[in-house]
Amino acid sequence: MRSTSRRGIRTTGGRTTRLTAVAVVGALALGLTACGDDGDGKGGGASTAPDGATLKLPKLDGEKLEVAAVWTGPEQENFKKVLAEFEKRTGAEVTFVPAQDPIINFLGSKIAGGAPPDVAMLPQVGAVKQAVDNKWAKPVGAAAKEQLAKNFARGWRDLAAVDGEQYGVYFKAANKSLVWYNTTVFENAGAKEPKTWAQFLETVRTVYDSGVTPVSVGGADGWVLTDWFENVYLSQAGPEKYDQLAKHEIKWTDPSVKEALTTLGQLFGEEDYLAGGADGALQTEFPRSVEQTFTGGDQPKAGMVFEGDFVGVNIAQAKAEVGKDAKVFPFPAVGAEAPVVSGGDAAVLLKESEAGQALLTFLASPDAAEVWAKEGGFLSPNKNLDPSTYPNEVQRNIAKALIGAGDDFRFDLSDQTPQAFGGTPGKGMWKDLQDFLKNPKDVTGAQRKLEANAAKAYKG
């Protein structure tokens, strides 16, 4: 499963804006360890629209749409609930099309065969641009633009714009700078939530000394490793270098990359600190990395797992409760400030139609976000979604922190690169960091591979 999944840079006319990390991390820290359990959309032009609806959607009886996304499992099921709500309000018939990663290749095959889906959920900024460059994407219509202007910070709109034209709607976001931990393990070990990388390594050692392997890494999914690197790099090298590396304005052989890989090697180089060691981690897919952290009573296979807010879904699948069995702290500061890396999935129209534009309008509204938010495992960049919709206090605080960042955030670095480098299983950055996990002492070799693959992808 590839989760929004994944990945912060805000770009405006080629400029980048730095995330106010202190404010955001402070907001996260206020409520990440809290627990709570609060919990249809509104609006539409169809006769089934709820009372008090404000969103105008056309009646689309008999219209059919296909929507492609790489989501599987609970993410797919919850997104289908969003599509079902759109069907109820408009009368349109929507079919979910399971896509393979990398989705750009999947779409290319569909388009070459004359059967593209109407809408695709693209999990990378680079993929949106590629869809535009290939002349696949259609501009967003006036109604969707109106919803975007009303509900989204400029930064989120700019991420799905190319040369000033809006081509997408960022529906699902992610805060990818979180470490989730098993509360029983921490209590038994006497471990504390760390704020710095040095404290994090101390916490890792404390958990290890208690008899539990400290960290679970889903290394079979290369994007998990890119997220590890990006958080370390953003905090240690700073946002300016981060922006330059994302654009390949500096090489992967730069000393800042060496420093980040060396830091990451302080964890990856300790076999006993990783569930199953490096070999085991490379055979562990992301969902399993979460499951094995929150099953097994007081002797799980690991005490902590790093990844975004979407981990909450997998925790629930493990029959654990966020806020009670599982708590979370912000990714520790490696440099002067803790990192905050964001990611997201944008809806892009591939076939012009009234129904397709209506779906983009719906996805840009709080109504659509509300459907998934109440199910959990979801974070919306829609600033007008009522935070009380989220199912627990942990998710509410993560969402408030994201919205509180306004225009200032850093988007996932690998998702900004050409997909051949930053978003293809078994290739580029994903494969190079898997090789690094296998041999974290070979920092120079990892840098050479990363640079060679990056140079090739950016030229292409």
mmCIF file with all atom_site columns, N, CA and C in Angstrom, residues 180-182 185-186 189 200 203-217 267 270-278 280-281 284 289 292-295 298-305:
data_model
loop_
_atom_site.group_PDB
_atom_site.id
_atom_site.type_symbol
_atom_site.label_atom_id
_atom_site.label_alt_id
_atom_site.label_comp_id
_atom_site.label_asym_id
_atom_site.label_entity_id
_atom_site.label_seq_id
_atom_site.pdbx_PDB_ins_code
_atom_site.Cartn_x
_atom_site.Cartn_y
_atom_site.Cartn_z
_atom_site.occupancy
_atom_site.B_iso_or_equiv
_atom_site.pdbx_formal_charge
_atom_site.auth_seq_id
_atom_site.auth_comp_id
_atom_site.auth_asym_id
_atom_site.auth_atom_id
_atom_site.pdbx_PDB_model_num
ATOM 1   N N  . TRP A 1 180 ? 5.191  7.045  16.073 1.00 0.00 ? 180 TRP A N  1
ATOM 2   C CA . TRP A 1 180 ? 4.150  6.419  16.886 1.00 0.00 ? 180 TRP A CA 1
ATOM 3   C C  . TRP A 1 180 ? 4.792  5.374  17.794 1.00 0.00 ? 180 TRP A C  1
ATOM 4   N N  . TYR A 1 181 ? 4.299  5.280  19.027 1.00 0.00 ? 181 TYR A N  1
ATOM 5   C CA . TYR A 1 181 ? 4.908  4.319  19.949 1.00 0.00 ? 181 TYR A CA 1
ATOM 6   C C  . TYR A 1 181 ? 3.870  3.542  20.747 1.00 0.00 ? 181 TYR A C  1
ATOM 7   N N  . ASN A 1 182 ? 4.285  2.341  21.137 1.00 0.00 ? 182 ASN A N  1
ATOM 8   C CA . ASN A 1 182 ? 3.470  1.447  21.949 1.00 0.00 ? 182 ASN A CA 1
ATOM 9   C C  . ASN A 1 182 ? 3.563  1.913  23.402 1.00 0.00 ? 182 ASN A C  1
ATOM 10  N N  . VAL A 1 185 ? 5.022  -0.515 26.010 1.00 0.00 ? 185 VAL A N  1
ATOM 11  C CA . VAL A 1 185 ? 6.476  -0.654 25.897 1.00 0.00 ? 185 VAL A CA 1
ATOM 12  C C  . VAL A 1 185 ? 7.176  0.527  26.564 1.00 0.00 ? 185 VAL A C  1
ATOM 13  N N  . PHE A 1 186 ? 6.696  1.729  26.290 1.00 0.00 ? 186 PHE A N  1
ATOM 14  C CA . PHE A 1 186 ? 7.332  2.920  26.870 1.00 0.00 ? 186 PHE A CA 1
ATOM 15  C C  . PHE A 1 186 ? 7.184  2.938  28.389 1.00 0.00 ? 186 PHE A C  1
ATOM 16  N N  . ALA A 1 189 ? 9.502  0.355  29.928 1.00 0.00 ? 189 ALA A N  1
ATOM 17  C CA . ALA A 1 189 ? 10.910 0.714  29.791 1.00 0.00 ? 189 ALA A CA 1
ATOM 18  C C  . ALA A 1 189 ? 11.268 1.983  30.548 1.00 0.00 ? 189 ALA A C  1
ATOM 19  N N  . PHE A 1 200 ? 16.342 10.960 20.946 1.00 0.00 ? 200 PHE A N  1
ATOM 20  C CA . PHE A 1 200 ? 15.687 9.840  20.279 1.00 0.00 ? 200 PHE A CA 1
ATOM 21  C C  . PHE A 1 200 ? 16.551 8.586  20.358 1.00 0.00 ? 200 PHE A C  1
ATOM 22  N N  . THR A 1 203 ? 16.319 7.208  23.740 1.00 0.00 ? 203 THR A N  1
ATOM 23  C CA . THR A 1 203 ? 15.047 6.499  23.913 1.00 0.00 ? 203 THR A CA 1
ATOM 24  C C  . THR A 1 203 ? 15.110 5.128  23.259 1.00 0.00 ? 203 THR A C  1
ATOM 25  N N  . VAL A 1 204 ? 15.699 5.068  22.077 1.00 0.00 ? 204 VAL A N  1
ATOM 26  C CA . VAL A 1 204 ? 15.883 3.796  21.379 1.00 0.00 ? 204 VAL A CA 1
ATOM 27  C C  . VAL A 1 204 ? 16.671 2.829  22.256 1.00 0.00 ? 204 VAL A C  1
ATOM 28  N N  . ARG A 1 205 ? 17.741 3.315  22.860 1.00 0.00 ? 205 ARG A N  1
ATOM 29  C CA . ARG A 1 205 ? 18.566 2.462  23.717 1.00 0.00 ? 205 ARG A CA 1
ATOM 30  C C  . ARG A 1 205 ? 17.798 2.016  24.962 1.00 0.00 ? 205 ARG A C  1
ATOM 31  N N  . THR A 1 206 ? 17.002 2.915  25.524 1.00 0.00 ? 206 THR A N  1
ATOM 32  C CA . THR A 1 206 ? 16.212 2.583  26.706 1.00 0.00 ? 206 THR A CA 1
ATOM 33  C C  . THR A 1 206 ? 15.224 1.460  26.412 1.00 0.00 ? 206 THR A C  1
ATOM 34  N N  . VAL A 1 207 ? 14.550 1.555  25.263 1.00 0.00 ? 207 VAL A N  1
ATOM 35  C CA . VAL A 1 207 ? 13.599 0.507  24.867 1.00 0.00 ? 207 VAL A CA 1
ATOM 36  C C  . VAL A 1 207 ? 14.346 -0.798 24.614 1.00 0.00 ? 207 VAL A C  1
ATOM 37  N N  . TYR A 1 208 ? 15.484 -0.717 23.962 1.00 0.00 ? 208 TYR A N  1
ATOM 38  C CA . TYR A 1 208 ? 16.283 -1.912 23.700 1.00 0.00 ? 208 TYR A CA 1
ATOM 39  C C  . TYR A 1 208 ? 16.705 -2.588 25.004 1.00 0.00 ? 208 TYR A C  1
ATOM 40  N N  . ASP A 1 209 ? 17.147 -1.816 25.975 1.00 0.00 ? 209 ASP A N  1
ATOM 41  C CA . ASP A 1 209 ? 17.575 -2.367 27.260 1.00 0.00 ? 209 ASP A CA 1
ATOM 42  C C  . ASP A 1 209 ? 16.441 -3.025 28.030 1.00 0.00 ? 209 ASP A C  1
ATOM 43  N N  . SER A 1 210 ? 15.189 -2.641 27.693 1.00 0.00 ? 210 SER A N  1
ATOM 44  C CA . SER A 1 210 ? 14.033 -3.239 28.378 1.00 0.00 ? 210 SER A CA 1
ATOM 45  C C  . SER A 1 210 ? 13.666 -4.604 27.807 1.00 0.00 ? 210 SER A C  1
ATOM 46  N N  . GLY A 1 211 ? 14.322 -4.976 26.687 1.00 0.00 ? 211 GLY A N  1
ATOM 47  C CA . GLY A 1 211 ? 14.060 -6.289 26.092 1.00 0.00 ? 211 GLY A CA 1
ATOM 48  C C  . GLY A 1 211 ? 13.178 -6.270 24.870 1.00 0.00 ? 211 GLY A C  1
ATOM 49  N N  . VAL A 1 212 ? 12.856 -5.082 24.363 1.00 0.00 ? 212 VAL A N  1
ATOM 50  C CA . VAL A 1 212 ? 12.022 -4.956 23.164 1.00 0.00 ? 212 VAL A CA 1
ATOM 51  C C  . VAL A 1 212 ? 12.843 -4.291 22.060 1.00 0.00 ? 212 VAL A C  1
ATOM 52  N N  . THR A 1 213 ? 12.769 -4.820 20.848 1.00 0.00 ? 213 THR A N  1
ATOM 53  C CA . THR A 1 213 ? 13.433 -4.171 19.718 1.00 0.00 ? 213 THR A CA 1
ATOM 54  C C  . THR A 1 213 ? 12.812 -2.791 19.521 1.00 0.00 ? 213 THR A C  1
ATOM 55  N N  . PRO A 1 214 ? 13.617 -1.749 19.409 1.00 0.00 ? 214 PRO A N  1
ATOM 56  C CA . PRO A 1 214 ? 13.067 -0.393 19.450 1.00 0.00 ? 214 PRO A CA 1
ATOM 57  C C  . PRO A 1 214 ? 12.214 0.035  18.254 1.00 0.00 ? 214 PRO A C  1
ATOM 58  N N  . VAL A 1 215 ? 12.681 -0.216 17.022 1.00 0.00 ? 215 VAL A N  1
ATOM 59  C CA . VAL A 1 215 ? 12.070 0.455  15.865 1.00 0.00 ? 215 VAL A CA 1
ATOM 60  C C  . VAL A 1 215 ? 11.661 -0.541 14.781 1.00 0.00 ? 215 VAL A C  1
ATOM 61  N N  . SER A 1 216 ? 10.465 -0.346 14.259 1.00 0.00 ? 216 SER A N  1
ATOM 62  C CA . SER A 1 216 ? 9.965  -1.108 13.122 1.00 0.00 ? 216 SER A CA 1
ATOM 63  C C  . SER A 1 216 ? 10.081 -0.236 11.876 1.00 0.00 ? 216 SER A C  1
ATOM 64  N N  . VAL A 1 217 ? 10.694 -0.780 10.816 1.00 0.00 ? 217 VAL A N  1
ATOM 65  C CA . VAL A 1 217 ? 10.886 -0.034 9.568  1.00 0.00 ? 217 VAL A CA 1
ATOM 66  C C  . VAL A 1 217 ? 10.293 -0.823 8.411  1.00 0.00 ? 217 VAL A C  1
ATOM 67  N N  . LEU A 1 267 ? 21.086 5.007  13.303 1.00 0.00 ? 267 LEU A N  1
ATOM 68  C CA . LEU A 1 267 ? 19.987 4.091  13.628 1.00 0.00 ? 267 LEU A CA 1
ATOM 69  C C  . LEU A 1 267 ? 20.052 2.837  12.768 1.00 0.00 ? 267 LEU A C  1
ATOM 70  N N  . GLU A 1 270 ? 22.627 -0.032 13.401 1.00 0.00 ? 270 GLU A N  1
ATOM 71  C CA . GLU A 1 270 ? 22.522 -0.875 14.597 1.00 0.00 ? 270 GLU A CA 1
ATOM 72  C C  . GLU A 1 270 ? 21.478 -1.951 14.345 1.00 0.00 ? 270 GLU A C  1
ATOM 73  N N  . GLU A 1 271 ? 21.927 -3.113 13.890 1.00 0.00 ? 271 GLU A N  1
ATOM 74  C CA . GLU A 1 271 ? 21.016 -4.198 13.511 1.00 0.00 ? 271 GLU A CA 1
ATOM 75  C C  . GLU A 1 271 ? 20.013 -4.532 14.611 1.00 0.00 ? 271 GLU A C  1
ATOM 76  N N  . ASP A 1 272 ? 20.458 -4.534 15.843 1.00 0.00 ? 272 ASP A N  1
ATOM 77  C CA . ASP A 1 272 ? 19.597 -4.932 16.957 1.00 0.00 ? 272 ASP A CA 1
ATOM 78  C C  . ASP A 1 272 ? 18.504 -3.911 17.252 1.00 0.00 ? 272 ASP A C  1
ATOM 79  N N  . TYR A 1 273 ? 18.632 -2.718 16.686 1.00 0.00 ? 273 TYR A N  1
ATOM 80  C CA . TYR A 1 273 ? 17.631 -1.680 16.931 1.00 0.00 ? 273 TYR A CA 1
ATOM 81  C C  . TYR A 1 273 ? 16.447 -1.768 15.962 1.00 0.00 ? 273 TYR A C  1
ATOM 82  N N  . LEU A 1 274 ? 16.579 -2.571 14.903 1.00 0.00 ? 274 LEU A N  1
ATOM 83  C CA . LEU A 1 274 ? 15.534 -2.685 13.888 1.00 0.00 ? 274 LEU A CA 1
ATOM 84  C C  . LEU A 1 274 ? 14.853 -4.047 13.977 1.00 0.00 ? 274 LEU A C  1
ATOM 85  N N  . ALA A 1 275 ? 13.554 -4.062 13.945 1.00 0.00 ? 275 ALA A N  1
ATOM 86  C CA . ALA A 1 275 ? 12.811 -5.322 13.992 1.00 0.00 ? 275 ALA A CA 1
ATOM 87  C C  . ALA A 1 275 ? 13.218 -6.205 12.807 1.00 0.00 ? 275 ALA A C  1
ATOM 88  N N  . GLY A 1 276 ? 13.792 -7.359 13.115 1.00 0.00 ? 276 GLY A N  1
ATOM 89  C CA . GLY A 1 276 ? 14.249 -8.258 12.069 1.00 0.00 ? 276 GLY A CA 1
ATOM 90  C C  . GLY A 1 276 ? 15.584 -7.888 11.467 1.00 0.00 ? 276 GLY A C  1
ATOM 91  N N  . GLY A 1 277 ? 16.239 -6.849 12.014 1.00 0.00 ? 277 GLY A N  1
ATOM 92  C CA . GLY A 1 277 ? 17.478 -6.368 11.432 1.00 0.00 ? 277 GLY A CA 1
ATOM 93  C C  . GLY A 1 277 ? 17.229 -5.746 10.072 1.00 0.00 ? 277 GLY A C  1
ATOM 94  N N  . ALA A 1 278 ? 18.279 -5.385 9.367  1.00 0.00 ? 278 ALA A N  1
ATOM 95  C CA . ALA A 1 278 ? 18.127 -4.757 8.055  1.00 0.00 ? 278 ALA A CA 1
ATOM 96  C C  . ALA A 1 278 ? 17.418 -5.692 7.076  1.00 0.00 ? 278 ALA A C  1
ATOM 97  N N  . GLY A 1 280 ? 15.320 -8.123 7.727  1.00 0.00 ? 280 GLY A N  1
ATOM 98  C CA . GLY A 1 280 ? 13.908 -8.206 8.089  1.00 0.00 ? 280 GLY A CA 1
ATOM 99  C C  . GLY A 1 280 ? 13.151 -6.956 7.696  1.00 0.00 ? 280 GLY A C  1
ATOM 100 N N  . ALA A 1 281 ? 13.765 -5.793 7.910  1.00 0.00 ? 281 ALA A N  1
ATOM 101 C CA . ALA A 1 281 ? 13.116 -4.531 7.554  1.00 0.00 ? 281 ALA A CA 1
ATOM 102 C C  . ALA A 1 281 ? 12.857 -4.449 6.053  1.00 0.00 ? 281 ALA A C  1
ATOM 103 N N  . THR A 1 284 ? 9.750  -6.168 5.138  1.00 0.00 ? 284 THR A N  1
ATOM 104 C CA . THR A 1 284 ? 8.545  -5.729 5.858  1.00 0.00 ? 284 THR A CA 1
ATOM 105 C C  . THR A 1 284 ? 7.886  -4.580 5.118  1.00 0.00 ? 284 THR A C  1
ATOM 106 N N  . SER A 1 289 ? 4.734  -3.122 9.237  1.00 0.00 ? 289 SER A N  1
ATOM 107 C CA . SER A 1 289 ? 5.619  -2.415 10.166 1.00 0.00 ? 289 SER A CA 1
ATOM 108 C C  . SER A 1 289 ? 4.824  -1.781 11.304 1.00 0.00 ? 289 SER A C  1
ATOM 109 N N  . GLN A 1 292 ? 3.094  -4.876 13.608 1.00 0.00 ? 292 GLN A N  1
ATOM 110 C CA . GLN A 1 292 ? 3.969  -5.579 14.533 1.00 0.00 ? 292 GLN A CA 1
ATOM 111 C C  . GLN A 1 292 ? 4.413  -4.696 15.706 1.00 0.00 ? 292 GLN A C  1
ATOM 112 N N  . THR A 1 293 ? 4.138  -3.414 15.617 1.00 0.00 ? 293 THR A N  1
ATOM 113 C CA . THR A 1 293 ? 4.433  -2.507 16.730 1.00 0.00 ? 293 THR A CA 1
ATOM 114 C C  . THR A 1 293 ? 3.307  -2.507 17.763 1.00 0.00 ? 293 THR A C  1
ATOM 115 N N  . PHE A 1 294 ? 2.098  -2.841 17.330 1.00 0.00 ? 294 PHE A N  1
ATOM 116 C CA . PHE A 1 294 ? 0.942  -2.724 18.225 1.00 0.00 ? 294 PHE A CA 1
ATOM 117 C C  . PHE A 1 294 ? 0.197  -4.044 18.425 1.00 0.00 ? 294 PHE A C  1
ATOM 118 N N  . THR A 1 295 ? 0.893  -5.147 18.199 1.00 0.00 ? 295 THR A N  1
ATOM 119 C CA . THR A 1 295 ? 0.372  -6.471 18.541 1.00 0.00 ? 295 THR A CA 1
ATOM 120 C C  . THR A 1 295 ? 1.452  -7.209 19.331 1.00 0.00 ? 295 THR A C  1
ATOM 121 N N  . ASP A 1 298 ? 2.783  -7.155 25.752 1.00 0.00 ? 298 ASP A N  1
ATOM 122 C CA . ASP A 1 298 ? 3.894  -6.328 26.241 1.00 0.00 ? 298 ASP A CA 1
ATOM 123 C C  . ASP A 1 298 ? 5.224  -6.743 25.613 1.00 0.00 ? 298 ASP A C  1
ATOM 124 N N  . GLN A 1 299 ? 5.160  -7.648 24.627 1.00 0.00 ? 299 GLN A N  1
ATOM 125 C CA . GLN A 1 299 ? 6.367  -8.049 23.898 1.00 0.00 ? 299 GLN A CA 1
ATOM 126 C C  . GLN A 1 299 ? 6.123  -7.981 22.383 1.00 0.00 ? 299 GLN A C  1
ATOM 127 N N  . PRO A 1 300 ? 5.812  -6.808 21.872 1.00 0.00 ? 300 PRO A N  1
ATOM 128 C CA . PRO A 1 300 ? 5.646  -6.685 20.426 1.00 0.00 ? 300 PRO A CA 1
ATOM 129 C C  . PRO A 1 300 ? 7.001  -6.810 19.732 1.00 0.00 ? 300 PRO A C  1
ATOM 130 N N  . LYS A 1 301 ? 6.979  -6.895 18.426 1.00 0.00 ? 301 LYS A N  1
ATOM 131 C CA . LYS A 1 301 ? 8.241  -7.011 17.696 1.00 0.00 ? 301 LYS A CA 1
ATOM 132 C C  . LYS A 1 301 ? 9.011  -5.693 17.646 1.00 0.00 ? 301 LYS A C  1
ATOM 133 N N  . ALA A 1 302 ? 8.337  -4.581 17.967 1.00 0.00 ? 302 ALA A N  1
ATOM 134 C CA . ALA A 1 302 ? 9.010  -3.286 18.011 1.00 0.00 ? 302 ALA A CA 1
ATOM 135 C C  . ALA A 1 302 ? 8.225  -2.342 18.912 1.00 0.00 ? 302 ALA A C  1
ATOM 136 N N  . GLY A 1 303 ? 8.920  -1.339 19.415 1.00 0.00 ? 303 GLY A N  1
ATOM 137 C CA . GLY A 1 303 ? 8.273  -0.380 20.312 1.00 0.00 ? 303 GLY A CA 1
ATOM 138 C C  . GLY A 1 303 ? 7.817  0.888  19.642 1.00 0.00 ? 303 GLY A C  1
ATOM 139 N N  . MET A 1 304 ? 8.403  1.204  18.466 1.00 0.00 ? 304 MET A N  1
ATOM 140 C CA . MET A 1 304 ? 8.079  2.445  17.762 1.00 0.00 ? 304 MET A CA 1
ATOM 141 C C  . MET A 1 304 ? 8.022  2.199  16.260 1.00 0.00 ? 304 MET A C  1
ATOM 142 N N  . VAL A 1 305 ? 7.269  3.053  15.561 1.00 0.00 ? 305 VAL A N  1
ATOM 143 C CA . VAL A 1 305 ? 7.258  3.023  14.107 1.00 0.00 ? 305 VAL A CA 1
ATOM 144 C C  . VAL A 1 305 ? 7.088  4.461  13.612 1.00 0.00 ? 305 VAL A C  1
#
